[in-house]
Short mmCIF file of C-alpha atoms in Angstrom, two decimals:
data_model
loop_
_atom_site.label_atom_id
_atom_site.label_comp_id
_atom_site.label_asym_id
_atom_site.label_seq_id
_atom_site.Cartn_x
_atom_site.Cartn_y
_atom_site.Cartn_z
CA MET A 1019 56.34 -9.46 52.20
CA THR A 1020 54.71 -10.29 55.54
CA ASN A 1021 54.98 -7.63 58.20
CA LYS A 1022 56.30 -9.60 61.18
CA SER A 1023 55.28 -6.86 63.59
CA ASN A 1024 51.65 -7.62 62.74
CA GLN A 1025 51.95 -11.34 63.46
CA LYS A 1026 50.31 -12.43 66.70
CA ALA A 1027 52.80 -13.89 69.19
CA ALA A 1028 51.97 -17.22 70.81
CA TYR A 1029 50.69 -16.96 74.37
CA ALA A 1030 53.03 -18.61 76.86
CA CYS A 1031 52.64 -20.14 80.32
CA ASN A 1032 54.40 -22.60 82.61
CA ALA A 1033 53.47 -26.07 83.79
CA ILE A 1034 53.52 -26.18 87.60
CA SER A 1035 53.12 -29.93 88.14
CA GLY A 1036 52.24 -32.98 86.14
CA ASP A 1037 51.63 -36.71 86.15
CA LEU A 1038 54.99 -38.48 86.20
CA GLU A 1039 54.22 -40.78 83.26
CA PHE A 1040 52.85 -37.89 81.21
CA LEU A 1041 56.04 -35.90 81.86
CA ARG A 1042 58.16 -38.88 80.80
CA LEU A 1043 56.19 -39.11 77.57
CA LEU A 1044 56.62 -35.39 76.92
CA GLY A 1045 60.31 -35.64 77.80
CA LYS A 1046 60.94 -37.91 74.84
CA GLY A 1047 60.26 -34.90 72.62
CA SER A 1048 58.22 -36.86 70.10
CA PHE A 1049 54.73 -36.25 71.53
CA GLN A 1050 52.19 -35.25 68.91
CA GLY A 1051 48.48 -34.74 69.38
CA ILE A 1052 45.36 -32.79 68.53
CA ILE A 1053 42.86 -30.86 70.65
CA HIS A 1054 39.98 -33.18 71.56
CA SER A 1055 37.84 -30.79 73.63
CA SER A 1056 38.09 -27.52 75.52
CA PHE A 1057 36.38 -26.24 78.69
CA GLU A 1058 36.63 -23.37 81.15
CA ARG A 1059 39.43 -24.84 83.26
CA THR A 1060 40.81 -27.65 81.07
CA PHE A 1061 41.39 -28.80 77.55
CA ASN A 1062 41.99 -32.37 76.42
CA VAL A 1063 44.51 -33.65 73.91
CA THR A 1064 44.40 -36.90 71.96
CA CYS A 1065 47.88 -38.41 71.66
CA LEU A 1066 48.42 -39.57 68.09
CA GLU A 1067 50.84 -42.29 69.23
CA ASN A 1068 48.71 -44.19 71.76
CA GLY A 1069 45.23 -42.71 71.30
CA GLU A 1070 44.89 -41.77 74.98
CA LEU A 1071 43.46 -38.49 76.25
CA TYR A 1072 45.70 -36.09 78.18
CA THR A 1073 44.52 -33.02 80.09
CA ILE A 1074 46.01 -29.54 80.39
CA ALA A 1075 44.47 -27.77 83.37
CA ALA A 1076 44.36 -24.35 85.00
CA ARG A 1077 46.09 -23.72 88.32
CA HIS A 1078 43.04 -24.28 90.52
CA LEU A 1079 42.65 -27.98 89.70
CA ASP A 1080 44.35 -30.86 91.47
CA ASN A 1081 46.85 -33.29 89.98
CA GLY A 1082 45.61 -36.40 88.25
CA PRO A 1083 46.53 -39.16 85.80
CA ASN A 1084 47.54 -37.93 82.34
CA THR A 1085 47.23 -34.35 83.61
CA LEU A 1086 49.43 -31.28 83.52
CA ILE A 1087 48.66 -28.35 85.86
CA THR A 1088 49.65 -24.92 84.49
CA ASP A 1089 49.76 -21.41 85.96
CA LEU A 1090 46.80 -20.38 83.82
CA ASP A 1091 43.77 -18.92 85.57
CA SER A 1092 41.46 -20.11 82.78
CA CYS A 1093 41.62 -21.99 79.50
CA SER A 1094 38.59 -20.30 77.94
CA THR A 1095 40.49 -17.30 76.54
CA LEU A 1096 43.05 -19.31 74.56
CA GLU A 1097 40.96 -19.54 71.36
CA LEU A 1098 41.75 -23.22 70.95
CA ALA A 1099 39.84 -25.26 68.38
CA VAL A 1100 39.12 -28.97 68.14
CA GLY A 1101 41.72 -30.45 65.81
CA ASP A 1102 44.49 -27.94 66.58
CA ARG A 1103 47.81 -29.75 66.35
CA ILE A 1104 50.22 -30.11 69.27
CA PHE A 1105 53.88 -31.08 69.44
CA VAL A 1106 56.83 -30.80 71.83
CA SER A 1107 60.06 -28.96 71.12
CA ASN A 1108 62.84 -27.80 73.48
CA ASN A 1109 60.90 -28.70 76.64
CA CYS A 1110 57.93 -26.73 75.43
CA ILE A 1111 54.46 -27.88 74.37
CA LYS A 1112 53.41 -25.93 71.28
CA ILE A 1113 49.80 -25.65 70.08
CA GLU A 1114 49.76 -24.34 66.52
CA ASN A 1115 51.06 -20.76 66.74
CA LYS A 1116 48.62 -19.93 69.53
CA PHE A 1117 50.01 -21.23 72.77
CA ASN A 1118 53.23 -22.49 74.35
CA ILE A 1119 53.62 -24.31 77.67
CA SER A 1120 57.07 -24.58 79.23
CA ILE A 1121 57.69 -27.89 81.03
CA ARG A 1122 61.27 -27.10 82.10
CA GLN A 1123 60.52 -26.73 85.83
CA THR A 1124 57.47 -28.93 86.24
CA GLU A 1125 57.19 -30.82 89.53
CA PRO A 1126 56.34 -34.49 88.93
CA TRP A 1127 53.33 -35.99 90.70
CA GLN A 1128 52.60 -39.68 91.13
CA CYS A 1129 49.40 -41.33 92.33
CA LEU A 1130 50.14 -43.62 95.30
CA LEU A 1131 47.11 -45.14 97.01
CA PRO A 1132 47.47 -45.90 100.73
CA VAL A 1133 48.04 -49.41 101.99
CA TYR A 1134 45.00 -51.03 103.58
CA PRO A 1135 45.38 -51.00 107.40
CA ALA A 1136 45.77 -54.09 109.55
CA ASP A 1137 43.67 -52.43 112.27
CA THR A 1138 40.39 -51.22 110.77
CA ALA A 1139 38.80 -49.64 113.86
CA LEU A 1140 39.55 -46.06 112.78
CA LEU A 1141 38.51 -46.83 109.20
CA LYS A 1142 35.12 -48.10 110.40
CA ARG A 1143 34.49 -44.94 112.42
CA ASN A 1144 35.50 -42.64 109.58
CA ILE A 1145 33.34 -44.51 107.05
CA PHE A 1146 30.33 -44.08 109.34
CA GLU A 1147 30.99 -40.33 109.59
CA ALA A 1148 31.64 -40.06 105.85
CA LYS A 1149 28.29 -41.64 104.99
CA LEU A 1150 26.48 -39.12 107.19
CA PHE A 1151 28.46 -36.30 105.57
CA ILE A 1152 27.48 -37.44 102.07
CA GLN A 1153 23.84 -37.65 103.10
CA GLU A 1154 23.98 -34.05 104.29
CA HIS A 1155 26.29 -32.44 101.75
CA GLY A 1156 26.36 -34.72 98.69
CA GLN A 1157 24.84 -33.60 95.41
CA ALA A 1158 21.64 -35.45 94.53
CA GLY A 1159 20.65 -36.34 90.99
CA GLY A 1160 23.05 -39.21 90.34
CA MET A 1161 23.88 -42.08 92.69
CA LYS A 1162 22.39 -40.04 95.52
CA LYS A 1163 18.64 -40.04 94.95
CA SER A 1164 16.86 -36.70 94.92
CA ILE A 1165 14.00 -36.74 97.41
CA THR A 1166 12.10 -33.88 95.79
CA THR A 1167 12.04 -34.08 92.00
CA ASP A 1168 9.33 -34.13 89.38
CA ASN A 1169 11.81 -34.99 86.63
CA ILE A 1170 10.70 -38.39 85.28
CA ILE A 1171 13.99 -39.05 83.50
CA GLN A 1172 16.05 -38.21 86.60
CA THR A 1173 13.83 -40.44 88.73
CA GLU A 1174 14.26 -43.35 86.32
CA PHE A 1175 18.03 -42.87 86.21
CA ALA A 1176 18.14 -42.91 90.01
CA ARG A 1177 16.10 -46.09 90.17
CA MET A 1178 18.32 -47.89 87.65
CA LEU A 1179 21.53 -46.69 89.30
CA GLU A 1180 20.33 -47.87 92.71
CA GLU A 1181 19.16 -51.27 91.49
CA ARG A 1182 22.25 -52.01 89.40
CA SER A 1183 24.77 -50.82 91.97
CA ARG A 1184 23.04 -52.84 94.70
CA SER A 1185 23.11 -55.94 92.51
CA LEU A 1186 26.78 -55.31 91.69
CA LEU A 1187 27.72 -55.10 95.37
CA GLU A 1188 25.80 -58.27 96.11
CA GLN A 1189 27.63 -60.21 93.37
CA LEU A 1190 30.99 -58.85 94.54
CA SER A 1191 30.28 -59.84 98.15
CA LEU A 1192 29.59 -63.40 96.96
CA ALA A 1193 32.70 -63.43 94.72
CA ARG A 1194 30.56 -64.11 91.65
CA TRP A 1195 33.00 -62.36 89.36
CA GLU A 1196 31.46 -63.09 85.97
CA SER A 1197 28.06 -61.84 87.11
CA ALA A 1198 29.70 -58.86 88.84
CA VAL A 1199 31.36 -57.84 85.58
CA GLN A 1200 27.99 -57.93 83.82
CA GLN A 1201 26.39 -55.79 86.53
CA ALA A 1202 29.26 -53.29 86.45
CA VAL A 1203 29.07 -53.01 82.66
CA SER A 1204 25.35 -52.25 82.98
CA LEU A 1205 26.32 -49.11 84.94
CA ILE A 1206 28.65 -47.73 82.26
CA GLY A 1207 27.20 -44.68 80.53
CA LEU A 1208 24.20 -44.60 82.86
CA GLY A 1209 23.09 -41.29 84.33
CA PRO A 1210 23.54 -37.58 83.72
CA GLY A 1211 26.71 -35.55 83.22
CA LEU A 1212 29.77 -35.38 80.99
CA THR A 1213 31.04 -38.32 83.02
CA PRO A 1214 27.83 -40.30 83.68
CA SER A 1215 27.01 -41.19 87.29
CA GLY A 1216 27.51 -44.93 86.74
CA ASP A 1217 31.01 -44.28 85.38
CA ASP A 1218 31.93 -42.06 88.33
CA TYR A 1219 30.65 -44.65 90.79
CA LEU A 1220 32.82 -47.32 89.14
CA THR A 1221 35.81 -44.96 89.27
CA GLY A 1222 35.43 -44.84 93.05
CA LEU A 1223 34.92 -48.58 93.32
CA PHE A 1224 37.95 -49.37 91.13
CA THR A 1225 40.08 -47.13 93.35
CA VAL A 1226 39.33 -49.28 96.39
CA PHE A 1227 40.15 -52.50 94.51
CA ASN A 1228 43.65 -51.10 93.94
CA MET A 1229 44.55 -50.46 97.57
CA PRO A 1230 47.64 -52.59 98.34
CA ASP A 1231 47.11 -55.34 100.94
CA SER A 1232 43.33 -54.92 100.84
CA PRO A 1233 40.93 -57.92 100.69
CA LEU A 1234 39.99 -57.04 97.08
CA TRP A 1235 43.56 -56.39 95.92
CA PRO A 1236 44.06 -59.96 94.56
CA TYR A 1237 40.92 -59.54 92.42
CA ARG A 1238 41.69 -56.13 90.89
CA SER A 1239 41.73 -57.64 87.38
CA PHE A 1240 37.94 -57.38 87.73
CA CYS A 1241 38.31 -53.64 87.06
CA MET A 1242 40.09 -54.13 83.74
CA ASP A 1243 37.55 -56.81 82.74
CA VAL A 1244 34.85 -54.15 83.12
CA VAL A 1245 36.80 -51.39 81.36
CA LEU A 1246 37.23 -53.57 78.26
CA HIS A 1247 33.60 -52.75 77.48
CA ALA A 1248 33.76 -49.03 78.23
CA SER A 1249 34.76 -47.56 74.87
CA LYS A 1250 31.53 -48.73 73.24
CA LEU A 1251 29.27 -47.54 76.06
CA THR A 1252 30.48 -44.10 77.16
CA ASN A 1253 32.42 -41.05 75.97
CA GLN A 1254 36.20 -40.87 75.65
CA ILE A 1255 36.73 -38.57 78.64
CA SER A 1256 34.81 -40.85 80.98
CA CYS A 1257 36.42 -43.93 79.46
CA ILE A 1258 39.99 -42.80 80.15
CA THR A 1259 39.04 -41.84 83.73
CA MET A 1260 37.73 -45.35 84.40
CA LYS A 1261 40.67 -46.96 82.63
CA LYS A 1262 43.14 -45.11 84.83
CA ALA A 1263 41.16 -45.87 88.01
CA ALA A 1264 41.14 -49.55 87.04
CA ALA A 1265 44.95 -49.36 87.19
CA GLY A 1266 44.90 -47.50 90.53
CA GLN A 1267 45.48 -44.05 89.03
CA VAL A 1268 43.07 -41.36 90.26
CA ARG A 1269 42.95 -37.65 91.09
CA GLU A 1270 44.91 -36.22 94.00
CA LYS A 1271 41.73 -35.26 95.89
CA ILE A 1272 40.63 -38.90 95.89
CA VAL A 1273 44.03 -40.09 97.13
CA GLN A 1274 43.98 -37.53 99.94
CA PHE A 1275 40.53 -38.67 101.05
CA MET A 1276 41.62 -42.32 101.01
CA GLN A 1277 44.63 -41.46 103.15
CA ALA A 1278 42.46 -39.50 105.58
CA VAL A 1279 39.74 -42.13 105.96
CA ILE A 1280 42.41 -44.68 106.95
CA HIS A 1281 44.74 -42.60 109.09
CA SER A 1282 43.20 -39.29 110.14
CA THR A 1283 40.62 -37.75 112.42
CA SER A 1284 36.94 -37.46 111.60
CA GLU A 1285 37.31 -33.73 110.86
CA GLU A 1286 40.24 -34.26 108.50
CA THR A 1287 38.29 -37.01 106.74
CA LYS A 1288 35.32 -34.68 106.28
CA ASP A 1289 37.56 -31.93 104.89
CA ARG A 1290 39.07 -34.31 102.34
CA LEU A 1291 35.64 -35.73 101.52
CA ALA A 1292 34.30 -32.21 100.90
CA ALA A 1293 37.08 -31.73 98.33
CA VAL A 1294 35.99 -34.91 96.53
CA LEU A 1295 32.34 -33.82 96.60
CA SER A 1296 33.36 -30.57 94.88
CA ILE A 1297 34.37 -32.45 91.71
CA GLY A 1298 31.99 -31.62 88.88
CA SER A 1299 28.28 -31.37 89.58
CA SER A 1300 27.28 -34.75 90.99
CA SER A 1301 30.49 -36.51 89.91
CA GLY A 1302 32.20 -36.05 93.27
CA THR A 1303 29.24 -37.53 95.14
CA ASP A 1304 29.04 -40.46 92.73
CA ILE A 1305 32.78 -41.15 93.12
CA ALA A 1306 32.57 -40.83 96.91
CA LEU A 1307 29.75 -43.37 97.12
CA GLY A 1308 31.79 -45.78 95.00
CA LEU A 1309 34.69 -45.32 97.43
CA ILE A 1310 32.52 -45.83 100.51
CA HIS A 1311 30.72 -48.89 99.15
CA GLY A 1312 34.05 -50.40 98.11
CA LEU A 1313 35.53 -49.82 101.56
CA GLU A 1314 32.49 -51.46 103.13
CA LEU A 1315 33.08 -54.47 100.90
CA HIS A 1316 36.59 -54.67 102.35
CA LEU A 1317 35.26 -54.56 105.89
CA ASN A 1318 32.59 -57.17 105.27
#
């Protein structure tokens, strides 16, 4: 007979907030998945129904698409393993017998990008200040070229990223959509990092395409045309990030910066930009440059 007092109880926590669509999916009670990957502050789950990745995050991260924010301080102590099975029962996410997450009082979050302004004077000023801020505080090594490096591979990545992104922007400015798709696809998977720099740059660019009432809004199908190629060229985590951005779904920090650059003071814009730059190693800088270059396309 098994001694129940010796059985290890499942660790429990609460979900604080979560992506609205993710919560609706969980609310059906039929969600099933497996652990895809685990990190210090997050772990990712593959949904067995639709194949998409979903993220469970510690309290210090911001909201995002397909993401649930918990009251955990860290995910590294949970002893999760790739392939662990996940299901939902009684408003609770259960991971094997290791870990339970209550979703009973989770606050829903929805990504809503700001509407492009009719008067762009403030936007122009804030973009100018944002570019200077990135030059001073952005992380080099991806889209931002490192001035002092002896790393041949890093130098070559920087050259390719600069050439291909410049060509992409040129084709977009001329409305040569077929060629622009080809140039964008050439950026996928290019550069260092778990989410390569080219992918992060496109995430920022796709965000700007999805601003309602913007000059590029009628052409946002361009983003999905590019993403169709992503699964064969980059990893699954980066792929789902670009796919969501192509549909106008991005992290809360990015939304807050977009709102600030349109409506707020220079100082508020810099504060929100600093939060974007804090994403990953060079990922935040790569995303920010995609946002800025996209906004400049609007203005031009």
